[in-house]
Coordinates of C-alpha atoms and ligand atoms in Angstrom, one line a residue:
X1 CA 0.0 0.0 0.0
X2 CA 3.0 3.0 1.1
X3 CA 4.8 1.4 -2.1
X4 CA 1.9 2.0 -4.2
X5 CA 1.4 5.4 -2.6
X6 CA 4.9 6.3 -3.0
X7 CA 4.6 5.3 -6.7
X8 CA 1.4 7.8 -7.5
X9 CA 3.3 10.3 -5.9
X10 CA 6.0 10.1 -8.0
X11 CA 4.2 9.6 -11.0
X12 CA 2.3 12.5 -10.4
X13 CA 5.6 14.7 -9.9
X14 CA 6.9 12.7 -13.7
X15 CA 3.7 14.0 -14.8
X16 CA 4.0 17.4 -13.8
X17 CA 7.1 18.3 -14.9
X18 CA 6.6 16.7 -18.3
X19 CA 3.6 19.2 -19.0
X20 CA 5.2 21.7 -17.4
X21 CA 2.5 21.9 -14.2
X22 CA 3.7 23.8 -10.9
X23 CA 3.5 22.0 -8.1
X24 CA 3.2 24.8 -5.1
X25 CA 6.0 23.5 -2.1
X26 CA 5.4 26.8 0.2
X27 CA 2.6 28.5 1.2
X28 CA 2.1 31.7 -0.1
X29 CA 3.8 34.5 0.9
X30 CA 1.2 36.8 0.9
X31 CA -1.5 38.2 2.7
X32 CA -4.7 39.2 1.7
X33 CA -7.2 42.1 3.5
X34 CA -10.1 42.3 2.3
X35 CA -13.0 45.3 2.6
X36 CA -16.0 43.4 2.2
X37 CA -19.1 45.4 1.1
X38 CA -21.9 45.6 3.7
X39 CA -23.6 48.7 2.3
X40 CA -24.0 50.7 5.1
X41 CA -21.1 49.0 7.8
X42 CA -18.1 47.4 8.4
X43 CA -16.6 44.1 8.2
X44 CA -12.7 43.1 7.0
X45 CA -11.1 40.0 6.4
X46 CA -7.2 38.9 7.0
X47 CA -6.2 36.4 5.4
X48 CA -2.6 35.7 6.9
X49 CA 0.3 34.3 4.8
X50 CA -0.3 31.0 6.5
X51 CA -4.1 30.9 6.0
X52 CA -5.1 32.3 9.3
X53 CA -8.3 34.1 9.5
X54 CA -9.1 37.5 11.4
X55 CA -12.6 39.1 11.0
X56 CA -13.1 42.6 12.5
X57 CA -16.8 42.8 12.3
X58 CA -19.8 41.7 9.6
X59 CA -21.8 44.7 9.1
X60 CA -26.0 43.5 9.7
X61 CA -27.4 40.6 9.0
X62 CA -29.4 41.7 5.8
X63 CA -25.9 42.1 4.5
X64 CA -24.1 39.3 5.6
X65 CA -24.3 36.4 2.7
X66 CA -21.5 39.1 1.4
X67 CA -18.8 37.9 4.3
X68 CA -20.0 34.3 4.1
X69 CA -19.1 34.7 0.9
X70 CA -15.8 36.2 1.2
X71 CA -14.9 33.8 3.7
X72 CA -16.5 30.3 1.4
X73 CA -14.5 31.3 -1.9
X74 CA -11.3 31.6 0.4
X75 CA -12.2 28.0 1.5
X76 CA -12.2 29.2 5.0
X77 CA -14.4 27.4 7.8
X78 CA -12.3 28.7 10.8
X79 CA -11.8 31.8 12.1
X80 CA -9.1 32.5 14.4
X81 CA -9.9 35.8 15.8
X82 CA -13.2 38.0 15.6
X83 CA -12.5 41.6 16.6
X84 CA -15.6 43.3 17.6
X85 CA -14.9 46.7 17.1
X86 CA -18.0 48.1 19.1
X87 CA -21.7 47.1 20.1
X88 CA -23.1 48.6 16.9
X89 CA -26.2 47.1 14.7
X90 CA -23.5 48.1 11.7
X91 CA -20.7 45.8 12.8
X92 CA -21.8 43.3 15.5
X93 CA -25.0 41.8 14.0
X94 CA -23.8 39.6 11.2
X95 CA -21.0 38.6 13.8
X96 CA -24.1 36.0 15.3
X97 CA -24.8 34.7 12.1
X98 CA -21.2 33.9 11.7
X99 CA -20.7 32.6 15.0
X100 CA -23.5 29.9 13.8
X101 CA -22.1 29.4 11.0
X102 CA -18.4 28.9 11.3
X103 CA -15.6 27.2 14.2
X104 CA -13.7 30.6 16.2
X105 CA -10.7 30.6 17.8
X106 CA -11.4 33.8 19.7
X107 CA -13.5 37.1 20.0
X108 CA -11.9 40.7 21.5
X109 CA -14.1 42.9 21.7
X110 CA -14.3 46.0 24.2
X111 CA -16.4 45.0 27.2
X112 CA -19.3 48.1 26.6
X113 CA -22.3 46.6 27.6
X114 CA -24.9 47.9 26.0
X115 CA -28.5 46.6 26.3
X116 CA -29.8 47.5 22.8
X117 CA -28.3 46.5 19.3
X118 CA -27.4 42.9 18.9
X119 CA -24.8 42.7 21.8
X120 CA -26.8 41.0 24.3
X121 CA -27.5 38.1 21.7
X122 CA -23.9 38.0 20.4
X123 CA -22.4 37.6 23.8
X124 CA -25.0 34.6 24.5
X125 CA -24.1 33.2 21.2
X126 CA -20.6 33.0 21.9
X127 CA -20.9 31.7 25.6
X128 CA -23.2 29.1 24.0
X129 CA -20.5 27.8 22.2
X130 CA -18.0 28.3 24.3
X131 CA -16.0 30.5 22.7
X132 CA -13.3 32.7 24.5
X133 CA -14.2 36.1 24.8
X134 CA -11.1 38.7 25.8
X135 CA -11.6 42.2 26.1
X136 CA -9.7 44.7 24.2
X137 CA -6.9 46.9 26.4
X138 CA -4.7 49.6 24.7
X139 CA -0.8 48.3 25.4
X140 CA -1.4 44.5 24.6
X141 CA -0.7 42.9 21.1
X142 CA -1.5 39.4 19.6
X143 CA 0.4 37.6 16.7
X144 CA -1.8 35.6 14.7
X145 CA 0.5 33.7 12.0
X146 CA 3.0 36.6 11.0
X147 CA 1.1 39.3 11.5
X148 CA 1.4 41.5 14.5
X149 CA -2.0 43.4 16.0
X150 CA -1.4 46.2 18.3
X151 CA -4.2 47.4 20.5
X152 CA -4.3 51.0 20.9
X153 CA -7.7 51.8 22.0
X154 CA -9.8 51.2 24.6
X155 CA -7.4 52.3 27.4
X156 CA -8.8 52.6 30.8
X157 CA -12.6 53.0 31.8
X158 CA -14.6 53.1 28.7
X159 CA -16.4 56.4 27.7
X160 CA -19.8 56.5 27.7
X161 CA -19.9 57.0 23.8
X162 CA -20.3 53.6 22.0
X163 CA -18.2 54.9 19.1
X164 CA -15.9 55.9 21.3
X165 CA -15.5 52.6 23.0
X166 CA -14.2 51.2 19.5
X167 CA -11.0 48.9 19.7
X168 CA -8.4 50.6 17.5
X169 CA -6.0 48.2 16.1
X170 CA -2.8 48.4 14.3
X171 CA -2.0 45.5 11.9
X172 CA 1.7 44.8 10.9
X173 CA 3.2 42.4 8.5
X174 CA 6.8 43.1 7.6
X175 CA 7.0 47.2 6.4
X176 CA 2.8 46.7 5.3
X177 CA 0.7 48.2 7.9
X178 CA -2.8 48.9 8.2
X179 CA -4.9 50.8 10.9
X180 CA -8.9 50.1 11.6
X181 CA -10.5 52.9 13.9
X182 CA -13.6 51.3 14.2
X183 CA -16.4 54.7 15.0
X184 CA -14.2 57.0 17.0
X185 CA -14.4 60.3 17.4
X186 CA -11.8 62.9 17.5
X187 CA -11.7 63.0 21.2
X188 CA -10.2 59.6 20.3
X189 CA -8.0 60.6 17.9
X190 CA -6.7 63.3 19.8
X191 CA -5.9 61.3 22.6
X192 CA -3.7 59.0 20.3
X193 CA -2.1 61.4 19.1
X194 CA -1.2 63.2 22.8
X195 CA 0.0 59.5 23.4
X196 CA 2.4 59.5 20.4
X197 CA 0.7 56.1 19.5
X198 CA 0.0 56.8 15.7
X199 CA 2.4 56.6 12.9
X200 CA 2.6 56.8 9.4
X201 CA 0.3 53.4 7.8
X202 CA -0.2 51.8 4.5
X203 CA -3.9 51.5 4.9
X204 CA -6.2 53.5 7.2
X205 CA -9.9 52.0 7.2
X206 CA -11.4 55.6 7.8
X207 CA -13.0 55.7 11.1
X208 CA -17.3 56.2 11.1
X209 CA -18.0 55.7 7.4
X210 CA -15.6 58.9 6.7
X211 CA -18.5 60.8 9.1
X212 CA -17.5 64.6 9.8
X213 CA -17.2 64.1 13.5
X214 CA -13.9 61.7 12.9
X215 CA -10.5 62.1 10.8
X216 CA -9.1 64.8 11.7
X217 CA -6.7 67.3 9.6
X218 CA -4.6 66.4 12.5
X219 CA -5.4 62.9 12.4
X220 CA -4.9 62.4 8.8
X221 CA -1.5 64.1 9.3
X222 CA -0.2 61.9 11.4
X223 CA -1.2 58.6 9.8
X224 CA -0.9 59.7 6.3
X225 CA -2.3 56.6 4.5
X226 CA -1.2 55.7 1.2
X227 CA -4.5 53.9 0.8
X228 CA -8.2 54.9 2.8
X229 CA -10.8 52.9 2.5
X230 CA -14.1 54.6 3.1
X231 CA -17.1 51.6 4.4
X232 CA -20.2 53.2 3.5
X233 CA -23.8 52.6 2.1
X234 CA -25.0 53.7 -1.5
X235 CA -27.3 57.1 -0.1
X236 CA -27.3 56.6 3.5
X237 CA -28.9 59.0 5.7
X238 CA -25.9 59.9 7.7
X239 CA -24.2 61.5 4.8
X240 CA -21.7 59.7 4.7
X241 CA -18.6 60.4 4.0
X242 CA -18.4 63.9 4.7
X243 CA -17.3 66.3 1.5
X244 CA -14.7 67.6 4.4
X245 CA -13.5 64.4 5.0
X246 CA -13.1 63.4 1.1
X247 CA -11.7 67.0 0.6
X248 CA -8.9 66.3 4.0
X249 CA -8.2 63.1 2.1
X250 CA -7.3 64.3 -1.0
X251 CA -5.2 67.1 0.2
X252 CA -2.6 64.3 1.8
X253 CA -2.3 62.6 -1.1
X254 CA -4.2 59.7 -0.1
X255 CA -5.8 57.2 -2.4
X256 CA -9.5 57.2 -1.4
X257 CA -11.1 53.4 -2.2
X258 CA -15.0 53.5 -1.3
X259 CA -17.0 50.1 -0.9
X260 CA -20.3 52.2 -2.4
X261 CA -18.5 52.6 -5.4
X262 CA -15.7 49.8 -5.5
X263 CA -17.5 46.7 -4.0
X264 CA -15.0 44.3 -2.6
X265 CA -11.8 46.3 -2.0
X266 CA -9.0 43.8 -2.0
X267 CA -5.3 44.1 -0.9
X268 CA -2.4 42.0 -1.3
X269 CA 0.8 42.5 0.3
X270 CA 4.1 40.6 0.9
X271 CA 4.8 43.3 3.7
X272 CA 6.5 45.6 0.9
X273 CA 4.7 46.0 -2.0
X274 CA 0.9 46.4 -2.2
X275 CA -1.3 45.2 -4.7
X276 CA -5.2 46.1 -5.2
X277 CA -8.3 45.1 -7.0
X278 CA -11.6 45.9 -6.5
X279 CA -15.0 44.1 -7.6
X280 CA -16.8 47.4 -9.2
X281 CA -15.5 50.6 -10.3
X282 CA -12.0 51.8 -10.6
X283 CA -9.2 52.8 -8.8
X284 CA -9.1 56.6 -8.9
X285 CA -5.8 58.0 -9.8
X286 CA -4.6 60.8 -7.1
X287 CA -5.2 64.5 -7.2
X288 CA -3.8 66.5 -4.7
X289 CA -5.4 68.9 -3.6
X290 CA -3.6 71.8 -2.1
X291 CA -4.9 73.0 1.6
X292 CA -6.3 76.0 1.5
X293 CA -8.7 75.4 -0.9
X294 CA -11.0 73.1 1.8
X295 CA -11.6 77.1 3.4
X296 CA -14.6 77.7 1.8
X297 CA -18.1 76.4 2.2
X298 CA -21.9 76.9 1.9
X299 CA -25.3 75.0 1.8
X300 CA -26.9 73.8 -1.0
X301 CA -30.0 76.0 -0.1
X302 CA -28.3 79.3 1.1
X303 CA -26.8 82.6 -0.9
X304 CA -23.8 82.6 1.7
X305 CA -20.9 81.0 2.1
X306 CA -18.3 80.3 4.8
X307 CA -15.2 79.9 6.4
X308 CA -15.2 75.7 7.0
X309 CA -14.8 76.8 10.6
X310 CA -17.3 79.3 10.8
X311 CA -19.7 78.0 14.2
X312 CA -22.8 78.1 11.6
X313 CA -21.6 75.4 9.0
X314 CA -21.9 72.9 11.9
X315 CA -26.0 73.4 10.7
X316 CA -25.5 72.5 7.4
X317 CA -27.0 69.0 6.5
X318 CA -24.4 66.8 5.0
X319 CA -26.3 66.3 2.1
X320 CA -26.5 70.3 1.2
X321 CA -22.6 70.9 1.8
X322 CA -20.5 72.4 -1.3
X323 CA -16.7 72.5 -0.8
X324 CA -15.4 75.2 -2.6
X325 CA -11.7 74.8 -4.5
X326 CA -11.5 78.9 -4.1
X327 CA -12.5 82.4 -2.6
X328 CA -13.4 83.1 -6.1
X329 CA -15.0 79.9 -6.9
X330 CA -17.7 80.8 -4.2
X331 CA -18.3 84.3 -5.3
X332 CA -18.5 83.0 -8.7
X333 CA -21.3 81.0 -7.5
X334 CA -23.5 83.9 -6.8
X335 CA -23.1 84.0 -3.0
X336 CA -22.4 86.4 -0.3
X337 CA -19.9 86.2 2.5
X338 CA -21.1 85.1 5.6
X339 CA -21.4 88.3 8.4
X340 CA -20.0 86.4 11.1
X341 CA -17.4 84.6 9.6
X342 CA -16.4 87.2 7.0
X343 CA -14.6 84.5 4.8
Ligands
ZN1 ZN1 -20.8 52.9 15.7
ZN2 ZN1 -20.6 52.2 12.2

């Protein structure tokens, strides 16, 4: 029987090499992150180069067959770790569908009971099957293959802001790094960066659907993302992502993938180079935009326009806000300089 064995196997090699077939001896070298589209959510999938699985969150359940089916074409039916950002609808509820459907290794999440949303019935679902829950604490890290995952938010006693409460991880694999926010805020941001705990990344998953309230100039500064992917539903009512976000995005540089318009926003890296595809769309090609030009704005529905700072633009619906590229641009458009502001 080992004889006969022996002899298919060698057969098989004869075979291969005759017609010139590859036979793969190593794993691949690379790994894989993928932005899977869950209209109006978040969910991402590491692949790592030796076919380990992290999930940070699912997006809702009406959305979900999309990350069963990233995770079925990979041929994956275990997942390591599960990263629960935060106790969201948007990122937590398709986690109990997958926690039905698949073997886990482990779930972090950050510990903020809440009593509405799905995370009562996702912490039952994991205790049901036994599945180790740890909670999230700024300092600690995890390897998970070769990739290295660096906690840097929550620290301390939670704040009473669910966003807020979102685990911030850092992801590393050799110079290829990429950062996931979950919601926060800029109180958030600005307490990494009074912590010196951000640097620059190759990736920044923008934090809250590229909402107004997060990504800050200072922010953005700081991490300076070659690549941002934006998770957001086609016409949402948030108005998401922000025109001052897009505009703060473009002005570093960054190359701004969005799963509205891309789909499936896939990278591949062998922790130096970075390759990317995407299931709809195409990749837009960078214009820089320089600062200044983010100064002036106005509503949709008034004849003034402001300073982007001016107290009174905080009124403006997202849906109604213009950007303006100039002073001139905004007077062109027939409007008046705000009186309080005096842009
Ligand atoms: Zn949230
Ligand atoms: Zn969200």
């Amino acid at each position: 029987m080992k004889n006969l064995f022996r002899l298919l196997v060698i057969s098989l090699f004869v075979l291969c090499i005759t017609f010139g077939l590859s036979i793969p001896l190593v794993a691949s070298q690379e790994l894989e992150l993928v932005f899977i589209d869950v209209g109006q959510g978040d969910s991402a999938l590491i692949v790592t180069p030796e076919g380990k699985a992290i999930l940070i969150d699912a997006g809702e359940t009406g959305q979900v067959s999309a990350v069963f089916k990233a995770l079925n074409s990979r041929g994956i039916e275990h997942i390591d770790v599960i990263v629960a950002s935060h106790p969201h609808m948007d990122h937590i509820d398709g986690l109990i569908d997958i926690l039905e459907a698949y073997g886990v290794g482990k779930i972090i999440e950050p510990g903020k009971a809440v009593s509405s949303d799905s995370y009562p019935a996702f912490i039952l679902e994991a205790q049901k099957r036994g599945i180790p829950i740890e909670l999230a604490k700024a300092g600690s890290s995890l390897e998970v293959g070769s990739v290295k995952m660096d906690v840097l938010s929550p620290a301390g006693s939670l704040p009473d802001d669910v966003d807020d409460c979102s685990i911030v991880i850092k992801l590393s694999y050799g110079s290829f790094s990429a950062l996931f926010p979950g919601d926060i805020g800029s109180v958030v941001e600005n307490v990494l960066l009074s912590e010196n705990e951000l640097t620059q990344v190759s990736i920044l998953k923008v934090s809250h659907h590229g909402s107004i309230t997060s990504s800050s100039e200072a922010f953005l500064n700081r991490v300076m993302p070659k690549y941002s992917v934006i998770s957001v539903g086609n016409d949402n009512g948030y108005g998401h992502p922000s025109a001052f976000v897009l505009m703060r995005l473009s002005v570093i540089g960054s190359i701004v993938l969005r799963t509205d318009l891309n789909g499936d926003i896939i990278f591949r890296t062998d922790g130096r180079t970075i390759g990317v595809t995407v299931s709809k769309g195409s990749i837009p090609v960078v214009q820089k935009v320089l600062a200044p030009s983010s100064k002036y704005v106005a509503s949709k529905n008034s004849d003034v326009f402001h300073y982007s700072t001016c107290s009174s633009v905080k009124t403006i619906k997202p849906g109604n806000l213009i950007v303006f590229t100039s002073r001139e641009e905004a007077v062109k458009s027939g409007r008046r300089p705000c009186s309080i502001c005096k842009p």
